Structure formats: structure tokens, C-alpha cells
CSV table of C-alpha atoms in Angstrom, one decimal:
chain,number,residue,atom,x,y,z
A,229,ALA,CA,-12.3,1.6,27.0
A,230,ILE,CA,-8.8,0.1,27.4
A,231,ARG,CA,-7.7,2.3,24.7
A,232,ARG,CA,-9.5,5.4,25.5
A,233,ARG,CA,-7.2,5.0,29.3
A,234,LEU,CA,-4.1,4.5,27.6
A,235,LEU,CA,-4.6,7.5,25.4
A,236,ALA,CA,-5.6,9.1,28.8
A,237,LEU,CA,-2.3,8.1,30.4
A,238,ASN,CA,-0.1,9.0,27.1
A,239,PRO,CA,-1.7,12.1,25.5
A,240,SER,CA,1.0,13.1,23.5
A,241,ASP,CA,1.7,9.4,22.4
A,242,GLU,CA,1.0,9.5,18.3
A,243,LYS,CA,1.2,6.0,18.2
A,244,VAL,CA,-1.6,5.5,20.7
A,245,ARG,CA,-3.3,8.3,19.3
A,246,LEU,CA,-4.0,6.5,15.9
A,247,SER,CA,-4.6,4.0,17.4
A,248,PHE,CA,-7.4,4.9,18.9
A,249,ARG,CA,-8.4,7.1,16.0
A,250,ASP,CA,-8.9,3.4,13.9
A,251,ILE,CA,-11.1,1.9,16.4
A,252,LEU,CA,-13.1,4.2,17.4
A,253,TRP,CA,-13.7,4.8,13.3
A,254,ARG,CA,-14.2,1.0,13.3
A,255,THR,CA,-16.2,1.0,16.2
A,256,ALA,CA,-18.5,4.0,14.7
A,257,ALA,CA,-18.7,1.9,11.3
A,258,LYS,CA,-19.4,-1.3,13.4
A,259,TYR,CA,-22.3,0.3,14.5
A,260,ALA,CA,-23.8,2.2,11.3
A,261,SER,CA,-23.9,-1.6,9.9
A,262,LEU,CA,-26.0,-2.9,12.5
A,263,GLY,CA,-28.6,-0.2,12.4
A,264,ASP,CA,-27.9,1.8,15.6
A,265,PHE,CA,-27.1,4.9,14.2
A,266,GLN,CA,-27.4,6.9,17.4
A,267,ARG,CA,-24.2,5.2,18.4
A,268,ALA,CA,-22.3,5.2,15.1
A,269,ARG,CA,-23.5,9.1,15.4
A,270,GLU,CA,-21.9,9.6,19.2
A,271,LEU,CA,-18.4,8.0,17.8
A,272,HIS,CA,-18.1,9.2,14.5
A,273,GLN,CA,-18.6,12.7,16.1
A,274,GLU,CA,-16.0,11.5,18.8
A,275,HIS,CA,-13.8,10.6,15.9
A,276,LEU,CA,-14.7,14.2,14.1
A,277,ARG,CA,-13.6,16.2,17.1
A,278,MET,CA,-10.5,14.2,17.3
A,279,CYS,CA,-9.5,14.1,13.7
A,280,GLN,CA,-10.0,18.1,14.0
A,281,GLN,CA,-7.9,19.1,17.0
A,282,ALA,CA,-4.8,16.9,15.4
A,283,VAL,CA,-5.2,19.2,11.8
A,284,GLN,CA,-5.2,22.2,14.6
A,285,ARG,CA,-1.7,20.7,16.5
A,286,ALA,CA,0.2,20.0,13.2
A,287,ALA,CA,-2.1,19.7,9.6
A,288,SER,CA,-0.1,16.6,8.4
A,289,ILE,CA,-1.2,15.2,5.6
A,290,GLU,CA,-2.4,12.1,7.0
A,291,TRP,CA,-5.0,13.6,9.7
A,292,ARG,CA,-6.2,15.9,6.5
A,293,TYR,CA,-7.3,12.7,5.0
A,294,ASN,CA,-8.6,11.4,7.9
A,295,LEU,CA,-10.8,15.0,9.0
A,296,GLY,CA,-12.1,14.1,5.1
A,297,THR,CA,-13.0,10.8,6.4
A,298,ALA,CA,-14.3,11.7,9.6
A,299,PHE,CA,-16.9,14.8,7.9
A,300,THR,CA,-18.0,12.2,5.5
A,301,SER,CA,-18.6,9.4,7.9
A,302,ASN,CA,-20.3,11.8,9.8
A,303,GLY,CA,-22.5,13.3,7.0
A,304,GLU,CA,-23.4,9.5,5.9
A,305,VAL,CA,-24.5,8.8,9.4
A,306,GLU,CA,-27.3,12.0,9.1
A,307,ARG,CA,-28.5,10.5,6.3
A,308,ASN,CA,-29.6,7.7,7.6
A,309,LEU,CA,-31.2,9.6,10.4
A,310,GLY,CA,-33.0,11.9,7.8
A,311,HIS,CA,-31.2,14.8,8.8
A,312,TYR,CA,-30.4,15.4,5.2
A,313,ASP,CA,-29.6,19.5,5.3
A,314,VAL,CA,-27.3,17.9,7.9
A,315,ALA,CA,-25.4,15.3,6.1
A,316,LEU,CA,-24.9,17.7,3.0
A,317,ASP,CA,-23.5,20.4,5.2
A,318,TYR,CA,-20.7,17.3,6.1
A,319,GLN,CA,-20.6,15.8,2.9
A,320,ARG,CA,-19.9,19.3,1.7
A,321,ARG,CA,-17.0,19.9,4.2
A,322,GLY,CA,-15.5,16.9,3.8
A,323,LEU,CA,-15.3,17.7,0.0
A,324,ALA,CA,-13.8,20.9,0.6
A,325,VAL,CA,-11.4,19.3,2.8
A,326,ARG,CA,-10.3,16.9,0.1
A,327,GLU,CA,-10.2,19.1,-2.7
A,328,GLY,CA,-7.5,21.5,-0.8
A,329,LEU,CA,-5.7,17.8,-0.7
A,330,LEU,CA,-5.9,18.0,-4.5
A,331,LYS,CA,-5.2,21.3,-4.9
A,332,ASP,CA,-1.8,20.8,-3.0
A,333,ASP,CA,-0.9,17.4,-5.1
A,334,PRO,CA,-3.0,17.4,-8.4
A,335,SER,CA,-1.3,14.4,-9.7
A,336,SER,CA,-2.1,12.5,-6.6
A,337,ALA,CA,-4.4,9.2,-7.2
A,338,ARG,CA,-4.9,9.0,-3.5
A,339,ALA,CA,-6.3,12.5,-3.5
A,340,LYS,CA,-8.5,12.3,-7.0
A,341,ARG,CA,-9.8,9.0,-5.5
A,342,VAL,CA,-10.7,10.5,-2.2
A,343,VAL,CA,-12.2,13.8,-4.0
A,344,GLY,CA,-14.2,11.4,-5.9
A,345,ILE,CA,-15.5,9.5,-3.3
A,346,SER,CA,-16.8,12.8,-1.8
A,347,HIS,CA,-18.8,13.6,-4.8
A,348,GLU,CA,-20.3,10.3,-5.1
A,349,PHE,CA,-21.3,11.0,-1.2
A,350,VAL,CA,-22.4,14.5,-1.7
A,351,GLY,CA,-25.1,13.1,-4.7
A,352,TYR,CA,-26.2,10.8,-2.2
A,353,ALA,CA,-26.8,13.6,0.4
A,354,LEU,CA,-29.3,15.5,-2.7
A,355,ALA,CA,-30.6,12.3,-4.1
A,356,SER,CA,-32.3,11.7,-0.4
A,357,GLN,CA,-33.4,15.3,-0.6
A,358,GLN,CA,-34.3,14.2,-3.9
A,359,ASN,CA,-32.4,17.0,-6.0
A,360,TYR,CA,-31.7,14.6,-8.8
A,361,ARG,CA,-30.6,16.8,-11.1
A,362,ALA,CA,-27.7,18.0,-8.9
A,363,ALA,CA,-27.0,14.5,-7.6
A,364,ARG,CA,-26.4,13.5,-11.2
A,365,ASP,CA,-23.9,16.3,-11.8
A,366,GLU,CA,-21.8,15.1,-8.6
A,367,HIS,CA,-21.8,11.4,-9.4
A,368,ARG,CA,-20.8,13.0,-13.0
A,369,LYS,CA,-17.8,14.5,-11.7
A,370,ALA,CA,-17.2,11.3,-9.3
A,371,LEU,CA,-17.0,9.4,-12.5
A,372,ALA,CA,-14.7,11.9,-14.5
A,373,LEU,CA,-12.1,11.1,-11.1
A,374,PHE,CA,-12.3,7.7,-11.1
A,375,GLU,CA,-12.6,6.6,-14.8
A,376,PRO,CA,-8.7,7.7,-15.6
A,377,LEU,CA,-7.7,6.3,-12.3
A,378,ALA,CA,-9.3,3.1,-13.0
A,379,ARG,CA,-7.7,3.0,-16.8
A,380,ALA,CA,-4.5,3.9,-15.4
A,381,ASP,CA,-4.4,0.9,-12.8
A,382,ARG,CA,-6.5,-1.7,-14.6
A,383,ARG,CA,-6.0,-4.6,-11.7
A,384,ASN,CA,-7.0,-2.2,-9.5
A,385,VAL,CA,-10.4,-3.4,-8.1
A,386,ASP,CA,-11.2,-0.8,-5.6
A,387,LEU,CA,-11.4,1.9,-8.5
A,388,GLU,CA,-13.4,-0.3,-10.8
A,389,ARG,CA,-16.1,-0.6,-8.2
A,390,LEU,CA,-15.5,3.2,-7.4
A,391,THR,CA,-16.4,3.7,-11.6
A,392,ALA,CA,-19.5,1.2,-11.4
A,393,GLU,CA,-20.8,2.6,-8.6
A,394,ALA,CA,-20.6,5.9,-10.0
A,395,HIS,CA,-21.7,5.2,-13.2
A,396,GLU,CA,-24.9,3.1,-11.6
A,397,ASP,CA,-25.3,6.3,-9.2
A,398,LEU,CA,-25.2,8.8,-12.0
A,399,CYS,CA,-27.7,6.5,-14.3
A,400,GLU,CA,-30.1,6.5,-11.2
A,401,SER,CA,-30.3,10.0,-10.4
A,402,ASP,CA,-30.8,10.5,-14.1
A,403,ARG,CA,-33.5,8.5,-14.3
A,404,LYS,CA,-35.0,10.0,-11.2
A,405,SER,CA,-34.6,13.7,-12.4
A,406,THR,CA,-36.0,12.8,-15.7
A,407,ARG,CA,-38.9,10.9,-14.0
A,408,LEU,CA,-39.6,13.8,-11.4
A,409,ASN,CA,-39.3,16.2,-14.4
A,410,SER,CA,-41.7,14.3,-16.4
A,411,SER,CA,-44.2,13.6,-13.5
A,412,HIS,CA,-44.2,17.8,-12.7
A,413,LEU,CA,-45.2,18.3,-16.5
A,414,GLY,CA,-48.1,16.0,-16.4
A,415,ILE,CA,-46.3,13.6,-18.3
A,416,SER,CA,-46.6,10.0,-18.0
């Protein structure tokens, strides 16, 4: 409440705006981790509106990264609420923002990483819809981005984790896709 009032008193202060953006996102993530997805949704949507407005004012690289994160966060909350079509739409919008960042700077490891993360989340949304074949393709795209980054920076445990998760997600989607196809064919 204090940061919200501070922002209202200083709407043009970028430092105050960034501080409020960060606390808003962290608070929403905390509500989601506690299972209060409705409250998390409200805060993530406010965070998204804030990022959209900032990009419209001045499309800085940092705000564009935040916009991609805002779409991804909203998509994950919607997926947890069982709104899979809405979740997939948010995830694809986040992917589009992040692909734009990569297009603008094709050598950026940061942009490659976040595009890979978006592919992972698109894959999660597709898997929630039981579209395992499409989910598998998304996880494969993520892995194709993460593996070279991890090889180039062997000490980066975050990249190692992302690579391992994408590989596991790819295998899981492939297994479920194969099982689903077998059950449709009457094969057990």
C-alpha cells in the first residue's frame, strides 16, 4: 500500500515505478505459491497493465523483457486456474514479445534464454490441453536454445537446470503423446 501511494504521488519517477513493478510481481508470485491463484491473477494482471503502459510510453529493452515475463506469469496463473485456452494465449503473446527481443539482438544469450523459457511455458499450456505432440515440439525448441547456452557457460547452474527440465519435459510429452496415440489405436 505504501509503494502504491508513493507511485501515485510520483507517477513520473521511474525508480518508484520499477520498485512498485518488482514488488507487485513478487507479491503475485507469492500468492501463487500459496495457492491463492485468484489474488495472484489480480496482481499479475495489474503488473501486465503496468508493463504494457510502460512499453507504450517508451519501449525500452528492460520493459519489453518485463512485458514478456508479465504475459508468461499471467499464462501460468490461468493454467493453474484451469483456463487452458486463455493460458495458451498469454503464453503465445509472451513468446512473441520475447522473439521480438531475440530478433532485435540475435546474439543475446539473455534473449535466447527467455525465448526458451517461453517455449517451455507454451508447452506446459499445450500439455494441459492434452496436446502432447505440440507440447513436445515446444519443449524441443526450448532444448535447442538451452543446450548451446549451457555448453558455452558450463558453470551456469540456471542454464543447466533449464536444459535438464526441458529435456525431462520433452521426454514426458513424448511419452504421453505415444501413449495417447497407442490408446487411440487400441494398443496397450
